[in-house]
CSV table of C-alpha atoms in Angstrom, one decimal:
chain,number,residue,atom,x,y,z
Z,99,UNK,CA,51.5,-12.9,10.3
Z,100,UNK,CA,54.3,-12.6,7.7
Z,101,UNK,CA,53.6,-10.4,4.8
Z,102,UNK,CA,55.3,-11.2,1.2
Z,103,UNK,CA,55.7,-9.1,-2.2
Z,104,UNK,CA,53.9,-11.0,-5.3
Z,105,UNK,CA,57.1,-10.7,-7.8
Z,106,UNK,CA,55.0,-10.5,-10.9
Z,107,UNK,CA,52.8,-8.0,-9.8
Z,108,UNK,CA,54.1,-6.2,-6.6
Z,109,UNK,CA,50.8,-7.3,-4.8
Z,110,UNK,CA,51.4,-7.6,-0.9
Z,111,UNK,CA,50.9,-11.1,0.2
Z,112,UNK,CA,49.7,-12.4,3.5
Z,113,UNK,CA,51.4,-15.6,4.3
Z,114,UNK,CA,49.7,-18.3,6.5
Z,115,UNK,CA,51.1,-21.2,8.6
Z,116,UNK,CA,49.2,-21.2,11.9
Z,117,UNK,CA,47.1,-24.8,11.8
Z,118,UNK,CA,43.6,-22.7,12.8
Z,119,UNK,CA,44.4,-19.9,10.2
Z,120,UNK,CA,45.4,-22.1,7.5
Z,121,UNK,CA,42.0,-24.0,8.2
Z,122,UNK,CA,40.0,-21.0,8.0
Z,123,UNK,CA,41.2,-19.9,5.0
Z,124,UNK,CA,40.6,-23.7,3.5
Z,125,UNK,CA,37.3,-23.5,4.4
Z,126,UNK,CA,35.8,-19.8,4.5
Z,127,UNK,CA,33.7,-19.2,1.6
Z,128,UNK,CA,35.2,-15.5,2.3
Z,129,UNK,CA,38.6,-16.9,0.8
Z,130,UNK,CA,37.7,-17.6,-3.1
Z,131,UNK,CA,40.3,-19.1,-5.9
Z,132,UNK,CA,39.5,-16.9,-8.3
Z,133,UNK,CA,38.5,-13.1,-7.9
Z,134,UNK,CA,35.7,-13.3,-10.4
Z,135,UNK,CA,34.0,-15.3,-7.8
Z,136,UNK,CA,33.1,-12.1,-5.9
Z,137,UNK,CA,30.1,-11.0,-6.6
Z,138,UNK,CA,29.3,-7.3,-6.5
Z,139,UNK,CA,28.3,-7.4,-3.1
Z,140,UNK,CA,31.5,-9.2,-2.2
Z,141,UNK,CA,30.7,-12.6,-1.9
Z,142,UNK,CA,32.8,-14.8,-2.5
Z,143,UNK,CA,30.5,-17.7,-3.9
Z,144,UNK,CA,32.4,-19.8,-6.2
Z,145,UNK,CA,28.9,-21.0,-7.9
Z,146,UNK,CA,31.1,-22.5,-11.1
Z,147,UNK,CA,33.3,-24.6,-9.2
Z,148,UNK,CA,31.1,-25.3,-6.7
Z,149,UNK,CA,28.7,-26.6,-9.6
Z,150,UNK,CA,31.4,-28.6,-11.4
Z,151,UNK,CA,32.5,-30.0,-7.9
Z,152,UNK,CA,28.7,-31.6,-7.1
Z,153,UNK,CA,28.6,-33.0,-10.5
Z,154,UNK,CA,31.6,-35.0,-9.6
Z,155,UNK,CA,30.5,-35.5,-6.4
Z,156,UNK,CA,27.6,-37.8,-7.4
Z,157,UNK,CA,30.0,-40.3,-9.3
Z,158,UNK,CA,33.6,-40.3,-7.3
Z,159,UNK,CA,31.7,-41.8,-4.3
Z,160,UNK,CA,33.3,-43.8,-1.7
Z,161,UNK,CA,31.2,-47.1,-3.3
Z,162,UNK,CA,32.8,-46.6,-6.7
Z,163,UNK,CA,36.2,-46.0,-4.8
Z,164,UNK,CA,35.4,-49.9,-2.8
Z,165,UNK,CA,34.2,-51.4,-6.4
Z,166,UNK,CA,37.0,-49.7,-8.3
Z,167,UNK,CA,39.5,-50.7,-5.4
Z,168,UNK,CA,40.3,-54.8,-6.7
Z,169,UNK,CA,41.4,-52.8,-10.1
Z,170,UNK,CA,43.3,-51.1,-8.2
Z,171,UNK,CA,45.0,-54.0,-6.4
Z,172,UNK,CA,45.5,-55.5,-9.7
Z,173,UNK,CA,47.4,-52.0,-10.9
Z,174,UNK,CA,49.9,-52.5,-8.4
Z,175,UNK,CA,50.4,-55.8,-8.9
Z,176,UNK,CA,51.0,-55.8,-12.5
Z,177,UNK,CA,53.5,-52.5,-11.3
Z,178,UNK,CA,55.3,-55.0,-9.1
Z,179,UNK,CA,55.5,-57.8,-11.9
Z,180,UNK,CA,57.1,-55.3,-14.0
Z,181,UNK,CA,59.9,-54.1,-11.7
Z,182,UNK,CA,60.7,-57.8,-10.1
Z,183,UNK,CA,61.4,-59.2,-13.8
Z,184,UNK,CA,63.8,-56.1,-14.5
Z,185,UNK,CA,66.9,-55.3,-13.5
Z,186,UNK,CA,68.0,-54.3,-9.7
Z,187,UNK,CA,68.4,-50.9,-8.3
Z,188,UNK,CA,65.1,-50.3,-10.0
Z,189,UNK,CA,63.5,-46.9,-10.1
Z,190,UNK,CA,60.5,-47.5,-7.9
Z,191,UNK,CA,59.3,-43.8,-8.9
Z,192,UNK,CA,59.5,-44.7,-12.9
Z,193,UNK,CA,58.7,-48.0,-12.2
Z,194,UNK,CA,55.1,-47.5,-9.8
Z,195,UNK,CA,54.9,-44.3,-8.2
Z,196,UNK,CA,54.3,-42.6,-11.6
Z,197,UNK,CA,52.5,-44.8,-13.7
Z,198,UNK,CA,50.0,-46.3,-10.9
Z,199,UNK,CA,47.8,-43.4,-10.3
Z,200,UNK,CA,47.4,-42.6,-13.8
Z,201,UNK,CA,46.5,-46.0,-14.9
Z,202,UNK,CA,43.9,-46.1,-12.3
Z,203,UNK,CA,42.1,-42.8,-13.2
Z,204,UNK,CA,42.3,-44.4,-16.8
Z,205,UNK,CA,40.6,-47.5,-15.3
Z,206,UNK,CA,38.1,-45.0,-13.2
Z,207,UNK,CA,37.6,-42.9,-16.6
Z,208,UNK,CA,37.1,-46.2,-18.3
Z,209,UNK,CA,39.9,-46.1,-20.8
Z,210,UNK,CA,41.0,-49.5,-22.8
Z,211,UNK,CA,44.1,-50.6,-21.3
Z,212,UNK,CA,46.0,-50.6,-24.2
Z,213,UNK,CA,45.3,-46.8,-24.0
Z,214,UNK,CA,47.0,-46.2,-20.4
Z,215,UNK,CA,50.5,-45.9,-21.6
Z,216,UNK,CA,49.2,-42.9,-24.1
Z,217,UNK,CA,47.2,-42.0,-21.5
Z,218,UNK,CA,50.6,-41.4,-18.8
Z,219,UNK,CA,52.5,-40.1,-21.7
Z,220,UNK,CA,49.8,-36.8,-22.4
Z,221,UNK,CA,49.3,-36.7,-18.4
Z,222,UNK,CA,53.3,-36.1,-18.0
Z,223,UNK,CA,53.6,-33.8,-21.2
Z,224,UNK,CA,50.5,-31.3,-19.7
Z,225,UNK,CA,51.5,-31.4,-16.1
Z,226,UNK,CA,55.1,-31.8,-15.9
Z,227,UNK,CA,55.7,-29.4,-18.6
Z,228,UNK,CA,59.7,-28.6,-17.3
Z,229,UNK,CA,60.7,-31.6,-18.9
Z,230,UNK,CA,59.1,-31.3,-21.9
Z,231,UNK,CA,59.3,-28.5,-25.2
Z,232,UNK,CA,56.7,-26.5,-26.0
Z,233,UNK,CA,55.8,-28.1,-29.2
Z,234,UNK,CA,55.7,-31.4,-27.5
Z,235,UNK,CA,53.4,-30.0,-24.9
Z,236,UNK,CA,51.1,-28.2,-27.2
Z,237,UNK,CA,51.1,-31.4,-29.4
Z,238,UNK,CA,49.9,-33.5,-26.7
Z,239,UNK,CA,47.6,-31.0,-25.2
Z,240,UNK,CA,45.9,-31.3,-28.9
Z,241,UNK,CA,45.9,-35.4,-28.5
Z,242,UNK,CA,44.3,-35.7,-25.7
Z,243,UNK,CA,42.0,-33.6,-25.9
Z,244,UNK,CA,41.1,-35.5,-29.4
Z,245,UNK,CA,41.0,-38.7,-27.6
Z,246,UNK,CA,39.1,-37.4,-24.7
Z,247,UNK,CA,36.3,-36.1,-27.3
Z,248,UNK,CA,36.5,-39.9,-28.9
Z,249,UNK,CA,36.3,-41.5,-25.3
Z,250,UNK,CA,33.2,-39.5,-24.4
Z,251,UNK,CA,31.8,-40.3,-27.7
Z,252,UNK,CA,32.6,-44.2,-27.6
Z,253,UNK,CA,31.0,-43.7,-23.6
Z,254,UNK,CA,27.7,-42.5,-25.1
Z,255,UNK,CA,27.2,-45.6,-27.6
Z,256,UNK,CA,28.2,-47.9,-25.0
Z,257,UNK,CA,28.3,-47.2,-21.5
Z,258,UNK,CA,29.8,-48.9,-19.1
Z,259,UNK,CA,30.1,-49.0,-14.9
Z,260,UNK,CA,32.7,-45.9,-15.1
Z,261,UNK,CA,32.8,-42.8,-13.6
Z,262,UNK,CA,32.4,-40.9,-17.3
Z,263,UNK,CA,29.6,-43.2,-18.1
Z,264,UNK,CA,27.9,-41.9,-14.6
Z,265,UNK,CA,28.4,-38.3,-15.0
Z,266,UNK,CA,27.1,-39.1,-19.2
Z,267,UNK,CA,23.4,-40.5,-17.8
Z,268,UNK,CA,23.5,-38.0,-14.8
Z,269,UNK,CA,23.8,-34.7,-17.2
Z,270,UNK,CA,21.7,-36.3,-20.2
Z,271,UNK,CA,18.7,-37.6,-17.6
Z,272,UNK,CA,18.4,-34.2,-16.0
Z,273,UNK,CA,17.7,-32.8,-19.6
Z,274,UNK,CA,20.9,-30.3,-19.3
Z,275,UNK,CA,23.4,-32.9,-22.2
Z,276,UNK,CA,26.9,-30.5,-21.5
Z,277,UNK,CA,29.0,-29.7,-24.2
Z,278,UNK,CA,31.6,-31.8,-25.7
Z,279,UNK,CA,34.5,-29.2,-24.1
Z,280,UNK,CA,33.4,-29.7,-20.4
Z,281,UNK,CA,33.2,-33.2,-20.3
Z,282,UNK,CA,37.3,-33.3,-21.9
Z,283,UNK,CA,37.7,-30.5,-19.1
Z,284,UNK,CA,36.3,-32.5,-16.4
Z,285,UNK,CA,38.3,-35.5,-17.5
Z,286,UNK,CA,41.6,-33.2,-17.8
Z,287,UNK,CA,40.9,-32.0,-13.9
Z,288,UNK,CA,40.6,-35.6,-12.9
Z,289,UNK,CA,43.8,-36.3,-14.7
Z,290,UNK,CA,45.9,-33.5,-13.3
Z,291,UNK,CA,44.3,-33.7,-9.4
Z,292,UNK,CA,44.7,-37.7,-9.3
Z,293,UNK,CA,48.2,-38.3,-11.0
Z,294,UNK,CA,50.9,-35.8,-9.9
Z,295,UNK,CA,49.9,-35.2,-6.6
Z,296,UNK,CA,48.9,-39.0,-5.9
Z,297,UNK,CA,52.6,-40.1,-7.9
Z,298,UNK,CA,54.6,-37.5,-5.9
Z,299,UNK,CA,53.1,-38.8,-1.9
Z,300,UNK,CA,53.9,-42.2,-3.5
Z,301,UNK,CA,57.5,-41.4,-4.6
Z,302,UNK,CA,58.1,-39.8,-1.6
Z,303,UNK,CA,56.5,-41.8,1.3
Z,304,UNK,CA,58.3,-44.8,0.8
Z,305,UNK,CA,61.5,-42.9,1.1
Z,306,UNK,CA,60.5,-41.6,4.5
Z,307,UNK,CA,59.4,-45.2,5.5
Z,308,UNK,CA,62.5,-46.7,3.9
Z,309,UNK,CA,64.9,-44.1,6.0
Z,310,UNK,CA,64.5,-45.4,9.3
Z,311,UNK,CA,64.2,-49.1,8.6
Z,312,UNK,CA,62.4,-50.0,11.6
Z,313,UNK,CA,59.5,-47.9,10.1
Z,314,UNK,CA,58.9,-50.4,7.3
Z,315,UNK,CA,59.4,-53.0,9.9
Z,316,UNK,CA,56.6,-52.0,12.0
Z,317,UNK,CA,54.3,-51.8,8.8
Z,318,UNK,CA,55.4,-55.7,8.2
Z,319,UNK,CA,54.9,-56.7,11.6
Z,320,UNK,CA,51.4,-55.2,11.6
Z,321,UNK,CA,49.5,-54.3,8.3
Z,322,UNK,CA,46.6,-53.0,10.8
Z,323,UNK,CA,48.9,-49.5,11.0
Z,324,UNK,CA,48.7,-49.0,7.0
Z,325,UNK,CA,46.2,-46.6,7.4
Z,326,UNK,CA,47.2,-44.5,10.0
Z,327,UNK,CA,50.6,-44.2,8.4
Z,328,UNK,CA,49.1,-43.0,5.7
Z,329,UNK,CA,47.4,-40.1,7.1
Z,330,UNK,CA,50.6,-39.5,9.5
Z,331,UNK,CA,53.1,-39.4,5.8
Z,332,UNK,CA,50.3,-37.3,4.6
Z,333,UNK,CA,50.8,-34.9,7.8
Z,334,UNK,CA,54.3,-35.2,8.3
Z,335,UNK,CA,55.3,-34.5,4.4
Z,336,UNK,CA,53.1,-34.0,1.8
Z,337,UNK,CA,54.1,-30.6,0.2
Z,338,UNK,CA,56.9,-27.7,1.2
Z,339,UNK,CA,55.5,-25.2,-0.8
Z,340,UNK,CA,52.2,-22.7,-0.7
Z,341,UNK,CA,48.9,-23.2,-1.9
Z,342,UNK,CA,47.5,-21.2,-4.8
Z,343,UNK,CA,46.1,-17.9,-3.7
Z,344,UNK,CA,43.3,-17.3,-2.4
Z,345,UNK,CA,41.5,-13.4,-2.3
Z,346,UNK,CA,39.4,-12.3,1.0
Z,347,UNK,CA,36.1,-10.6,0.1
Z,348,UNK,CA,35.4,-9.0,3.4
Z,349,UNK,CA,37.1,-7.8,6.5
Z,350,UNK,CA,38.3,-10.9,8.4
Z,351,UNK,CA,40.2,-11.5,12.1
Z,352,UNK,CA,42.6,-14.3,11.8
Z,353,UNK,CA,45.0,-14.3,15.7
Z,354,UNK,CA,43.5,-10.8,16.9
Z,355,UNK,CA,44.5,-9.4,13.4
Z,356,UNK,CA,42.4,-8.0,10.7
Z,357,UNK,CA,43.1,-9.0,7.3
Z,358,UNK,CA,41.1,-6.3,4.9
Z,359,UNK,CA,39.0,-7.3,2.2
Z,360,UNK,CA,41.0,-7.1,-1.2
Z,361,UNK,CA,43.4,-8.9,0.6
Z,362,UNK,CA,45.4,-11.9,-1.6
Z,363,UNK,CA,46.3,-14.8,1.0
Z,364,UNK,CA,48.6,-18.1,0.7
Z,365,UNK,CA,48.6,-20.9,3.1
Z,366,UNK,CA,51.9,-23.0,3.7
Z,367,UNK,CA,50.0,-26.5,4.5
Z,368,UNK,CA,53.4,-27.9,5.4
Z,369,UNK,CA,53.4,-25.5,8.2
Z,370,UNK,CA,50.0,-25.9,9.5
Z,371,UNK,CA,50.6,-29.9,10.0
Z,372,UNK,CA,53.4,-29.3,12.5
Z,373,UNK,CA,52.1,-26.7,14.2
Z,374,UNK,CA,52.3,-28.0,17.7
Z,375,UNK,CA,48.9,-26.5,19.0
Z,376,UNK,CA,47.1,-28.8,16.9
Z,377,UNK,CA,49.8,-31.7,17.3
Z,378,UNK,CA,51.8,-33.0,19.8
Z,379,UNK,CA,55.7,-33.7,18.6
Z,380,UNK,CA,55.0,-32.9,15.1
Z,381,UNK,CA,58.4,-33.3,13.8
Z,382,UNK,CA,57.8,-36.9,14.8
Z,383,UNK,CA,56.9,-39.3,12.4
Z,384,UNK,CA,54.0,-41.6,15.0
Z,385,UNK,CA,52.5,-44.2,12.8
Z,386,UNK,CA,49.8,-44.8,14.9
Z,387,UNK,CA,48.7,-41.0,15.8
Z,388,UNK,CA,45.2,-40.6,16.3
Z,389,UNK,CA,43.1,-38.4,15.7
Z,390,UNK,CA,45.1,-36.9,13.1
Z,391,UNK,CA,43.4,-33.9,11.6
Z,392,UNK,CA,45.9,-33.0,8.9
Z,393,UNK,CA,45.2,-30.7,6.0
Z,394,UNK,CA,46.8,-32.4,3.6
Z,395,UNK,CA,43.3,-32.5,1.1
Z,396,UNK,CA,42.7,-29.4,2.4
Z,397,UNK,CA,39.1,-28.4,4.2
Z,398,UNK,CA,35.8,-27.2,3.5
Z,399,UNK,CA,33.9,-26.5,0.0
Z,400,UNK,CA,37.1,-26.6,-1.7
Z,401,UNK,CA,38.7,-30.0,-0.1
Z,402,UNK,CA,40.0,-32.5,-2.3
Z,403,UNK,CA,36.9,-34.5,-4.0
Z,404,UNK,CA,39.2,-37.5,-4.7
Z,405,UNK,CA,40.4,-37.9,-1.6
Z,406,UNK,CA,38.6,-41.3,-0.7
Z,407,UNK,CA,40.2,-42.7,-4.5
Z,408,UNK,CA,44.0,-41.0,-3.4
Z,409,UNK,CA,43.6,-42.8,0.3
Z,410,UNK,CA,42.6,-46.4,-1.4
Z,411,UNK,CA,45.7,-46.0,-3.8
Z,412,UNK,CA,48.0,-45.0,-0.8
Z,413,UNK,CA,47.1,-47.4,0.9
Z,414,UNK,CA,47.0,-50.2,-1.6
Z,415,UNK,CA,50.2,-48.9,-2.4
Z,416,UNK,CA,51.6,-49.4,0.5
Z,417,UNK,CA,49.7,-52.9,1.0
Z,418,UNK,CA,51.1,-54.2,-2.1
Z,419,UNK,CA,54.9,-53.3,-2.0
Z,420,UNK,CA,55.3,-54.5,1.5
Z,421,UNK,CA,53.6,-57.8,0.7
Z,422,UNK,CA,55.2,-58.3,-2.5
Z,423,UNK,CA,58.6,-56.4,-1.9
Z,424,UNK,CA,59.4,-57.2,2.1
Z,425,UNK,CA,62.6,-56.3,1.8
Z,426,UNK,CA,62.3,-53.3,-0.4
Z,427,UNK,CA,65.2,-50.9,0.7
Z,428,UNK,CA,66.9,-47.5,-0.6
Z,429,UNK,CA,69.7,-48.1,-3.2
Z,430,UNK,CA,71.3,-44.9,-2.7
Z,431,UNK,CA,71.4,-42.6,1.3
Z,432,UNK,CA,68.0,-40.6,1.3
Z,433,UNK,CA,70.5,-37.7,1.0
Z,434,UNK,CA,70.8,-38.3,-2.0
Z,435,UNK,CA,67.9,-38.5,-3.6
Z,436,UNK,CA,67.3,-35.4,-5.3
Z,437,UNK,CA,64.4,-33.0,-5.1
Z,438,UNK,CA,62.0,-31.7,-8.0
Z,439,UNK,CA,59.2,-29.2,-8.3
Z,440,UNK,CA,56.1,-30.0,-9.8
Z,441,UNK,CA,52.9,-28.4,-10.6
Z,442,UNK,CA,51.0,-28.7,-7.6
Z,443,UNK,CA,53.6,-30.8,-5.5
Z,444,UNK,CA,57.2,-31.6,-4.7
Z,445,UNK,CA,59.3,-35.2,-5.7
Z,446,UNK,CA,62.4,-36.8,-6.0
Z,447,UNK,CA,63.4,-37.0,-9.8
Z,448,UNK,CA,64.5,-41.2,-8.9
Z,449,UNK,CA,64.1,-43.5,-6.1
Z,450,UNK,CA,66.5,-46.5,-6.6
Z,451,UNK,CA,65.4,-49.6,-4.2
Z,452,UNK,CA,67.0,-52.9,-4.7
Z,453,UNK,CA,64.7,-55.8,-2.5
């Protein structure tokens, strides 16, 4: 397996793209985030996450995702309004990929409405930070963290059938109240993992769709394949670039190799969801492949917990635009719609459709 050079440090760097290596190192509790999750007998634990993660867990269940799911419908819908009483080409990334996720984990967070345009403004500022100063980000890294603190405190007056009211009366009943900070850190997690990542698979499926026009066709002709297309877009292109790092706390054998404990580790996802051992013609985009065992949310302890939420708003998505905007179509060649790096994902910086 390829072997890199960490620039910053000069750390050697194994690099992953086999399907079953990528997987193991997913899901192997030998392959912690975070070094400090070793213990001194080398185990790689991961107790605080872990922790944080089942406290989540209880409230982000698929039955709040099917209650929370007509809000969601209505999201898009109001999105769609929005860009059908504007002006044509229309940027569908500016105009729903971007704004729709956020607005729902304001909705799941329980945030006023009239709050959800504030609410996308401090989500861009923190986790898009290229495109904004440092001031401006340290400014509304202050703000919402303010407002988060007044949220949880408006939440514990007067609760209400919302995820932060759940994980309020989960943490108070069990005698163990957590401090003011976590809950805004919680809610600031939520923010980051739901909006870019969810906004960028948006922004960027509909181009693929879009691209070969008898894709979108098929999706008209039968809504039935929404969601398998959306686990086959998640597959097929969902993000070019590695995975944080991850550091091996024992001896391990990945392909008849062994990777020594100590060892720092990055996964290329991308890679893993076309390798064709697990797949059969993975560079083809089948809207009806099944199984589909992509890692796009990753695997094991560490998967994405908001997975069932980011699969409803794909697929509403989806559901929406093609009933509302049948004839949706790319202003501009695909070739030119041009690429930028995020975060924790990849996007195009516009996506002009005309309909």
């Amino acid at each position: 397996m390829p072997e890199l050079t960490l620039r910053s440090s000069g750390e050697p760097v194994r690099v992953l793209t086999r399907y079953a290596d990528v997987h193991t190192m997913l899901s192997d509790p030998r392959f912690p985030r975070d070094r400090s999750e070793a213990g001194p007998d080398g185990t790689g634990t991961g107790e605080r996450h872990q922790r944080w993660r089942r406290l989540v867990a209880q409230t982000l269940t698929a039955k709040r995702v099917a209650v929370l799911r007509p809000r969601i419908v209505a999201i898009a819908h109001d999105l769609v309004d929005t860009m059908e009483a504007g002006p044509q080409p229309a940027d569908l990334w500016a105009g729903f990929a971007y704004p729709f996720p956020v607005r729902v984990v304001g909705a799941l967070l329980g945030v006023p409405e009239q709050d959800w345009d504030r609410f996308s403004y401090w989500s861009g500022a923190l986790f898009s930070q290229d495109r904004y100063g440092e001031q401006e980000t340290r400014t509304a890294r202050h703000d919402l963290a303010t407002y988060l603190g007044e949220h949880l405190a408006r939440k514990r007056r007067e609760p209400g059938d919302d995820l932060l009211s759940k994980l309020v009366e989960i943490t108070d009943a069990a005698d163990r109240r957590l401090p003011e900070a976590v809950f805004v850190q919680i809610m600031q997690g939520l923010m980051h993992a739901g909006h870019e990542t969810t906004s960028s698979v948006i922004g960027k499926l509909v181009p693929v769709l879009l691209d070969d026009r008898s894709r979108w066709q098929r999706l008209l002709d039968d809504r039935s394949l929404i969601r398998p297309a959306v686990e086959e877009l998640l597959r097929f292109d969902v993000n070019r670039g590695p995975g944080m790092p991850r550091y091996l706390t024992d001896d391990i054998e990945l392909d008849g190799e062994v990777i020594p404990k100590g060892s720092t580790a990055l996964s290329v996802v991308a890679s893993a969801n076309r390798d064709e051992r697990m797949f059969s013609d993975p560079d083809e985009l089948d809207l009806t492949r099944s199984p589909n065992r992509h890692l796009a949310f990753g695997a094991g302890a560490h998967s994405c917990i908001g997975q069932a939420l980011a699969r409803t708003e794909l697929q509403v998505a989806l559901e929406i635009l093609l009933e509302r905007l049948p004839g949706l179509d790319l202003a501009v060649p695909s070739s030119e719609l041009a690429r930028r790096e995020g975060v924790l994902t990849d996007s195009f910086e516009q996506v002009p459709v005309v309909w």
